[in-house]
Amino acid sequence: MFDLAGKIAIVTGGSRGIGRATSIALAQAGALVLVNYRSNEDAARETVRLIEDAGGKAEFVAFDVADPDSVDRSIKEALARHGQIDILVNNAGISIDQLLLRVSAKDLEMTWATNVNGAVYCAKACIRPMMKKRWGRIINLSSVVAESGNAGQAVYSASKAALLGLTRSLAREYASRGITVNAVAPGFIETDMTADLPPAAMQGIVDQTPLGRIGRPEEVAAAVVFLASEEAGYITGQVVRVNGGMHV
Ligand code: NAD
């Protein structure tokens, strides 16, 4: 439906879950997708294989979003190969769920380094080429809990709320350069991140969700593809909520 032919997209944490579904959906729309991974090369290869088998174009690219030098180097190399990065999806994220009294300084640092600093480093590395081309799309994966809060997820929620501030500020900062910056805030989605939730907790989530189920990664990916499209050119600084009505 949306045509991303000729666009180069990078999806952080693209080897599995929402990142994999997003990589596949962007490639289906015609983009060449750089599938970022940190350590699981086999999973990243599998994402690339799924894309290529469906006739799309993809490469995998290894870097840790929390390491600014590694982000810079890898994005420079990608730019040297492809000349451009048009679409950045800041998807890589971790969730260390703890009650506040059990949160360690290390948990806090790791969550912030990946979820917040990682998005800033990647945006910083991609923004200059987007400015030159006067076209760009940055899409940050936030979460329903950024706005609703959730017991046991104070640090994770705070990091995802930080992404909303980042989204709104970058939207204002780069609108005049033709770059839009938006967030997608998923509810509970069926991925490895939610796989270990106890059945009672999962049932509680389903009970709080008007659509009566948790979401699929493809349903989040569809929102990302829309925001990446030409058709979404007048949308910036917004939060698209893909949460089954859990938080309205
Ligand atoms: P996931 O755990 O399945 O995938 C996250 C990916 O990020 C993994 O491939 C992981 O290796 C990668 N990653 C983590 N740290 C990294 C780093 N430092 N550098 C590079 N890659 C790194 O999770 P998911 O459910 O697919 O979530 C994707 C995004 O959506 C995350 O930002 C998450 O917070 C957000 N989200 C997920 C849900 C959900 O219910 N699954 C809900 C709301 C928001």
PDB file of C-alpha atoms in Angstrom, residues 43-153:
ATOM      1  CA  ALA A  43      18.570 -14.306  14.275  1.00  0.00           C
ATOM      2  CA  ALA A  44      19.579 -11.255  12.220  1.00  0.00           C
ATOM      3  CA  ARG A  45      20.539 -13.535   9.307  1.00  0.00           C
ATOM      4  CA  GLU A  46      17.128 -15.185   9.603  1.00  0.00           C
ATOM      5  CA  THR A  47      15.384 -11.779   9.357  1.00  0.00           C
ATOM      6  CA  VAL A  48      17.445 -10.981   6.241  1.00  0.00           C
ATOM      7  CA  ARG A  49      16.662 -14.405   4.782  1.00  0.00           C
ATOM      8  CA  LEU A  50      12.912 -13.966   5.365  1.00  0.00           C
ATOM      9  CA  ILE A  51      13.065 -10.593   3.601  1.00  0.00           C
ATOM     10  CA  GLU A  52      15.112 -11.881   0.657  1.00  0.00           C
ATOM     11  CA  ASP A  53      12.926 -14.978   0.248  1.00  0.00           C
ATOM     12  CA  ALA A  54       9.961 -12.641  -0.116  1.00  0.00           C
ATOM     13  CA  GLY A  55      11.813 -10.702  -2.839  1.00  0.00           C
ATOM     14  CA  GLY A  56      12.937  -7.793  -0.641  1.00  0.00           C
ATOM     15  CA  LYS A  57      16.340  -6.244   0.018  1.00  0.00           C
ATOM     16  CA  ALA A  58      18.135  -6.327   3.372  1.00  0.00           C
ATOM     17  CA  GLU A  59      21.533  -6.493   5.041  1.00  0.00           C
ATOM     18  CA  PHE A  60      22.433  -7.070   8.635  1.00  0.00           C
ATOM     19  CA  VAL A  61      24.599  -4.661  10.542  1.00  0.00           C
ATOM     20  CA  ALA A  62      26.115  -5.318  13.967  1.00  0.00           C
ATOM     21  CA  PHE A  63      26.365  -2.664  16.633  1.00  0.00           C
ATOM     22  CA  ASP A  64      25.405  -2.033  20.215  1.00  0.00           C
ATOM     23  CA  VAL A  65      23.116   1.011  20.314  1.00  0.00           C
ATOM     24  CA  ALA A  66      24.448   1.835  23.773  1.00  0.00           C
ATOM     25  CA  ASP A  67      27.984   2.281  22.425  1.00  0.00           C
ATOM     26  CA  PRO A  68      28.247   5.671  20.688  1.00  0.00           C
ATOM     27  CA  ASP A  69      31.508   4.852  18.859  1.00  0.00           C
ATOM     28  CA  SER A  70      30.116   1.623  17.494  1.00  0.00           C
ATOM     29  CA  VAL A  71      26.884   3.393  16.386  1.00  0.00           C
ATOM     30  CA  ASP A  72      28.859   6.161  14.647  1.00  0.00           C
ATOM     31  CA  ARG A  73      31.250   3.789  12.904  1.00  0.00           C
ATOM     32  CA  SER A  74      28.524   1.436  11.681  1.00  0.00           C
ATOM     33  CA  ILE A  75      26.245   4.186  10.427  1.00  0.00           C
ATOM     34  CA  LYS A  76      29.169   5.884   8.649  1.00  0.00           C
ATOM     35  CA  GLU A  77      29.986   2.565   6.958  1.00  0.00           C
ATOM     36  CA  ALA A  78      26.342   2.130   5.957  1.00  0.00           C
ATOM     37  CA  LEU A  79      26.319   5.650   4.535  1.00  0.00           C
ATOM     38  CA  ALA A  80      29.485   4.929   2.583  1.00  0.00           C
ATOM     39  CA  ARG A  81      27.827   1.825   1.082  1.00  0.00           C
ATOM     40  CA  HIS A  82      24.393   3.277   0.373  1.00  0.00           C
ATOM     41  CA  GLY A  83      24.856   7.052   0.282  1.00  0.00           C
ATOM     42  CA  GLN A  84      21.839   7.682   2.466  1.00  0.00           C
ATOM     43  CA  ILE A  85      19.735   6.673   5.435  1.00  0.00           C
ATOM     44  CA  ASP A  86      16.152   7.825   5.024  1.00  0.00           C
ATOM     45  CA  ILE A  87      14.337   5.999   7.793  1.00  0.00           C
ATOM     46  CA  LEU A  88      15.550   5.248  11.316  1.00  0.00           C
ATOM     47  CA  VAL A  89      13.480   3.006  13.568  1.00  0.00           C
ATOM     48  CA  ASN A  90      14.752   3.151  17.146  1.00  0.00           C
ATOM     49  CA  ASN A  91      13.358  -0.207  18.194  1.00  0.00           C
ATOM     50  CA  ALA A  92      16.140  -1.787  20.306  1.00  0.00           C
ATOM     51  CA  GLY A  93      15.050  -1.896  23.905  1.00  0.00           C
ATOM     52  CA  ILE A  94      15.332  -3.825  27.124  1.00  0.00           C
ATOM     53  CA  SER A  95      13.036  -4.211  30.066  1.00  0.00           C
ATOM     54  CA  ILE A  96      14.346  -5.161  33.501  1.00  0.00           C
ATOM     55  CA  ASP A  97      11.174  -5.424  35.526  1.00  0.00           C
ATOM     56  CA  GLN A  98      11.655  -4.773  39.241  1.00  0.00           C
ATOM     57  CA  LEU A  99       9.847  -3.114  42.087  1.00  0.00           C
ATOM     58  CA  LEU A 100      11.613   0.157  42.857  1.00  0.00           C
ATOM     59  CA  LEU A 101      13.112  -1.201  46.075  1.00  0.00           C
ATOM     60  CA  ARG A 102      14.910  -3.897  44.100  1.00  0.00           C
ATOM     61  CA  VAL A 103      16.179  -1.700  41.261  1.00  0.00           C
ATOM     62  CA  SER A 104      19.977  -1.644  41.189  1.00  0.00           C
ATOM     63  CA  ALA A 105      22.091   1.173  39.825  1.00  0.00           C
ATOM     64  CA  LYS A 106      23.270  -1.253  37.130  1.00  0.00           C
ATOM     65  CA  ASP A 107      19.683  -2.046  36.026  1.00  0.00           C
ATOM     66  CA  LEU A 108      18.982   1.661  35.809  1.00  0.00           C
ATOM     67  CA  GLU A 109      22.141   2.394  33.825  1.00  0.00           C
ATOM     68  CA  MET A 110      21.632  -0.512  31.417  1.00  0.00           C
ATOM     69  CA  THR A 111      18.022   0.406  30.731  1.00  0.00           C
ATOM     70  CA  TRP A 112      18.863   4.037  30.164  1.00  0.00           C
ATOM     71  CA  ALA A 113      21.943   3.265  28.062  1.00  0.00           C
ATOM     72  CA  THR A 114      19.934   1.092  25.658  1.00  0.00           C
ATOM     73  CA  ASN A 115      16.470   2.622  25.604  1.00  0.00           C
ATOM     74  CA  VAL A 116      17.310   6.317  25.813  1.00  0.00           C
ATOM     75  CA  ASN A 117      20.984   6.906  25.015  1.00  0.00           C
ATOM     76  CA  GLY A 118      20.816   4.363  22.194  1.00  0.00           C
ATOM     77  CA  ALA A 119      17.975   6.241  20.495  1.00  0.00           C
ATOM     78  CA  VAL A 120      19.838   9.542  20.875  1.00  0.00           C
ATOM     79  CA  TYR A 121      23.093   8.127  19.444  1.00  0.00           C
ATOM     80  CA  CYS A 122      21.312   6.604  16.446  1.00  0.00           C
ATOM     81  CA  ALA A 123      19.276   9.750  15.752  1.00  0.00           C
ATOM     82  CA  LYS A 124      22.422  11.862  15.994  1.00  0.00           C
ATOM     83  CA  ALA A 125      24.276   9.618  13.541  1.00  0.00           C
ATOM     84  CA  CYS A 126      21.421   9.663  10.991  1.00  0.00           C
ATOM     85  CA  ILE A 127      20.190  13.238  11.207  1.00  0.00           C
ATOM     86  CA  ARG A 128      22.929  14.970   9.166  1.00  0.00           C
ATOM     87  CA  PRO A 129      22.419  12.886   5.998  1.00  0.00           C
ATOM     88  CA  MET A 130      18.658  13.308   6.391  1.00  0.00           C
ATOM     89  CA  MET A 131      19.131  17.089   6.700  1.00  0.00           C
ATOM     90  CA  LYS A 132      21.239  17.149   3.536  1.00  0.00           C
ATOM     91  CA  LYS A 133      18.529  15.293   1.646  1.00  0.00           C
ATOM     92  CA  ARG A 134      15.821  17.394   3.311  1.00  0.00           C
ATOM     93  CA  TRP A 135      13.835  14.222   3.919  1.00  0.00           C
ATOM     94  CA  GLY A 136      13.856  11.812   6.808  1.00  0.00           C
ATOM     95  CA  ARG A 137      11.740   9.724   9.115  1.00  0.00           C
ATOM     96  CA  ILE A 138      12.623   8.830  12.693  1.00  0.00           C
ATOM     97  CA  ILE A 139      10.291   6.491  14.545  1.00  0.00           C
ATOM     98  CA  ASN A 140      10.897   5.726  18.209  1.00  0.00           C
ATOM     99  CA  LEU A 141       9.399   2.671  19.899  1.00  0.00           C
ATOM    100  CA  SER A 142       7.917   3.870  23.172  1.00  0.00           C
ATOM    101  CA  SER A 143       5.330   1.906  25.159  1.00  0.00           C
ATOM    102  CA  VAL A 144       1.824   2.128  26.604  1.00  0.00           C
ATOM    103  CA  VAL A 145       3.433   2.188  30.069  1.00  0.00           C
ATOM    104  CA  ALA A 146       5.177   5.497  29.254  1.00  0.00           C
ATOM    105  CA  GLU A 147       1.755   7.100  29.619  1.00  0.00           C
ATOM    106  CA  SER A 148      -0.164   4.713  31.879  1.00  0.00           C
ATOM    107  CA  GLY A 149       2.661   3.718  34.217  1.00  0.00           C
ATOM    108  CA  ASN A 150       2.937   0.160  35.495  1.00  0.00           C
ATOM    109  CA  ALA A 151       3.862  -1.245  38.881  1.00  0.00           C
ATOM    110  CA  GLY A 152       7.145  -3.125  38.539  1.00  0.00           C
ATOM    111  CA  GLN A 153       8.210  -1.146  35.484  1.00  0.00           C
TER     112      GLN A 153
END
